Amino acid sequence: MDSTAPNAAASNSPAPSRSAPTRSARQQWFPTGRQRWVLALTSLGSFMVILDMLVVATALTAIQRDLHASMADLEWTVNAYTLSFAVLLMTIASLGDRFGRRRVFAAGLALFSLASAGCALAPDAATLIAARAVQGAGAAMIIPVALGLLNAAFPPERRGWALGIYGSVTGLAALLGPVLGGALTQGLAWQWIFWLNVPLGLGAIPFVLRRITEGFGQGTSVDLPGLLLFTLAAVGLVWGLVRSDTAGWGSAEVAGTLAAGAVLAVCFVARQARARTPMLPLRLFRSRAFSAGNTVIFLLNASMTGAVFFMTQYQQVALLHGPLAAGLRMLPWGVAPFLIAPRAGALADRVGERPLITAGMVLQAAGMGGVALAATAHASYAALVAPMALGGVGFALAIPAVTKAVVSTSAPADIGKASGAYSTMRQLGGAFGVAIPAAAFSAAGSYASPAAFSDGFRAAMAVTAGLALVGAAAATALPGRRTQDAEPSSSRSSTSSNSVMPASSGDAIDSPVGTKPSRR
């Protein structure tokens, strides 16, 4: 490349006139109108789902008072959403491949919006819990197909940029969730945290149907036995995890459901090995990026979910802040993902995923450990800001890169299944990330006093730091950039060297304006 420039300057060869516009076009690349619509609408869906996970936390006290809910009712207000979300993700991803991702995405927005209205209108705790479960089903219809639509709309060399924008919107939801929940609860009523979803979701549906190209996955049939086995296995595992703190790890309920879930998971794997159209092709796990990336996202989300779950309570129980004040004090965690995620996604396109993921997990572990060291019943908020911000920076660096590592390395026809597996592991990590730190909290502290809660909180945060460190170790198994580029995994064998996606797949990709996509 260095020797070409002088020769070009000294001659009238046509070569430089062809090469210069190519470099300029690549520098000036920008998405097409259809790509922008896909990015905007899928990001909106993710925003609604993530926001709804977080706004509820600061409204639980008001819900308890208004509906005369017990502590178990409050737990299930959170867990019903998480449970139905986690267990239906793979099922919905498979159905999206069968019936069309755009249709399923639009139906998910409708179900999520209507269930949100049901939550707002709930006259008692039981009705609220049931509506939350339906809301979780709607969320499961949005997230995996949103990732599938997004990855199908952008060529591989631009997916990191698109996923960075997508991640920044998710980061905005994480940033606004606790604050918005506290503000709406304190300024209006807790019902408004649910009413907010209705105009957003219903208003987006016409644009989804008009602006997004329909896409299908490989195969025309649904693996019904596989769907049943996976759903039951996930129910058993997630039920055991979310009930472990209440019923106890040694209880018949928890031990039995975890054992049944594990057995059914083995049966599911055996079924996938011999099914003609498997819900989760086992060939995907031949890719180091897919296998290691799913392990990382499980541990990443476990660490962050557990930390946020306990930090919100620590601000209120130990430091005696109200809902809005507690939400505002969570901002250091949310600001970093919002600001850094877009740049981290673009950086992943240039340097590869492994360095960013490893560094992000180490920073998150350092942040969680710093919080554990600083937390006391009379801790200064200033002492918590730096480690919280450090953890947020780590999360922001890792999340776009690990998403790209897992999803964009799959063949186009497998994107829906890969996205479903990734999202499922992320949600299961969230359930795991509450259950395990909760066990450490119960062993070291209690809700009896601010000092007792602080003791338990420090133990719980130490566990979240440990989860992040294990995730950093798992990240070292990811392939380096050269390995990933030079040795395409067998999961991508169906993609030709001259096209990003087969024309028959239904997921048309618009070419970037002014240039053809560059190949690494």
mmCIF file of N, CA and C in Angstrom, residues 26 46 51 82 98 116 153 172 245 258 268 282 318 322 339 384 389 394 400 412 460 477 510:
data_model
loop_
_atom_site.group_PDB
_atom_site.id
_atom_site.type_symbol
_atom_site.label_atom_id
_atom_site.label_comp_id
_atom_site.label_asym_id
_atom_site.label_seq_id
_atom_site.Cartn_x
_atom_site.Cartn_y
_atom_site.Cartn_z
ATOM 1 N N ARG A 26 -15.968 4.925 1.596
ATOM 2 C CA ARG A 26 -16.024 4.181 2.857
ATOM 3 C C ARG A 26 -16.036 5.131 4.049
ATOM 4 N N SER A 46 -36.552 -2.307 22.215
ATOM 5 C CA SER A 46 -35.624 -2.636 23.296
ATOM 6 C C SER A 46 -35.735 -1.630 24.432
ATOM 7 N N LEU A 51 -36.654 -0.509 29.888
ATOM 8 C CA LEU A 51 -37.210 0.492 30.794
ATOM 9 C C LEU A 51 -38.179 -0.145 31.782
ATOM 10 N N THR A 82 -39.870 -11.475 34.623
ATOM 11 C CA THR A 82 -38.599 -12.108 34.278
ATOM 12 C C THR A 82 -38.788 -13.554 33.849
ATOM 13 N N ARG A 98 -40.320 -18.884 11.629
ATOM 14 C CA ARG A 98 -41.376 -19.610 10.899
ATOM 15 C C ARG A 98 -42.411 -18.660 10.304
ATOM 16 N N SER A 116 -49.406 -3.713 29.431
ATOM 17 C CA SER A 116 -49.056 -2.548 30.244
ATOM 18 C C SER A 116 -50.314 -1.843 30.740
ATOM 19 N N ALA A 153 -30.411 -6.373 8.655
ATOM 20 C CA ALA A 153 -30.497 -5.120 7.901
ATOM 21 C C ALA A 153 -29.140 -4.502 7.615
ATOM 22 N N LEU A 172 -29.795 4.204 27.558
ATOM 23 C CA LEU A 172 -30.670 5.313 27.944
ATOM 24 C C LEU A 172 -31.831 4.807 28.799
ATOM 25 N N ASP A 245 -34.263 -17.635 47.253
ATOM 26 C CA ASP A 245 -34.090 -16.770 48.411
ATOM 27 C C ASP A 245 -35.246 -16.904 49.390
ATOM 28 N N LEU A 258 -35.010 -27.276 40.181
ATOM 29 C CA LEU A 258 -33.708 -27.168 39.537
ATOM 30 C C LEU A 258 -33.271 -28.501 38.938
ATOM 31 N N PHE A 268 -33.510 -31.770 26.056
ATOM 32 C CA PHE A 268 -33.614 -30.782 24.978
ATOM 33 C C PHE A 268 -32.397 -30.864 24.064
ATOM 34 N N LEU A 282 -27.148 -27.310 17.097
ATOM 35 C CA LEU A 282 -25.961 -27.493 17.930
ATOM 36 C C LEU A 282 -24.682 -27.098 17.207
ATOM 37 N N ALA A 318 -30.696 1.462 53.752
ATOM 38 C CA ALA A 318 -29.543 1.801 54.591
ATOM 39 C C ALA A 318 -29.288 3.306 54.650
ATOM 40 N N GLY A 322 -35.545 8.531 49.526
ATOM 41 C CA GLY A 322 -36.821 8.216 48.909
ATOM 42 C C GLY A 322 -36.645 7.640 47.516
ATOM 43 N N LEU A 339 -23.336 6.971 26.926
ATOM 44 C CA LEU A 339 -22.328 7.763 26.222
ATOM 45 C C LEU A 339 -21.307 6.911 25.479
ATOM 46 N N LEU A 384 -19.146 6.413 46.654
ATOM 47 C CA LEU A 384 -19.739 5.387 45.802
ATOM 48 C C LEU A 384 -19.747 5.758 44.330
ATOM 49 N N ALA A 389 -19.434 4.459 38.570
ATOM 50 C CA ALA A 389 -19.124 4.905 37.212
ATOM 51 C C ALA A 389 -18.170 3.935 36.520
ATOM 52 N N GLY A 394 -17.315 -0.322 32.328
ATOM 53 C CA GLY A 394 -17.043 -1.709 31.960
ATOM 54 C C GLY A 394 -18.205 -2.353 31.226
ATOM 55 N N PRO A 400 -21.875 -4.051 23.694
ATOM 56 C CA PRO A 400 -21.994 -4.093 22.233
ATOM 57 C C PRO A 400 -21.069 -5.135 21.607
ATOM 58 N N PRO A 412 -26.783 -15.940 8.209
ATOM 59 C CA PRO A 412 -28.017 -15.154 8.182
ATOM 60 C C PRO A 412 -29.258 -15.959 8.519
ATOM 61 N N ALA A 460 -23.120 -9.172 49.135
ATOM 62 C CA ALA A 460 -23.759 -9.351 47.832
ATOM 63 C C ALA A 460 -22.940 -8.698 46.723
ATOM 64 N N ALA A 477 -11.516 -16.822 26.073
ATOM 65 C CA ALA A 477 -11.741 -17.924 25.135
ATOM 66 C C ALA A 477 -12.302 -17.456 23.802
ATOM 67 N N ASP A 510 -30.317 -3.415 2.364
ATOM 68 C CA ASP A 510 -30.072 -2.283 1.487
ATOM 69 C C ASP A 510 -28.584 -1.990 1.469
#
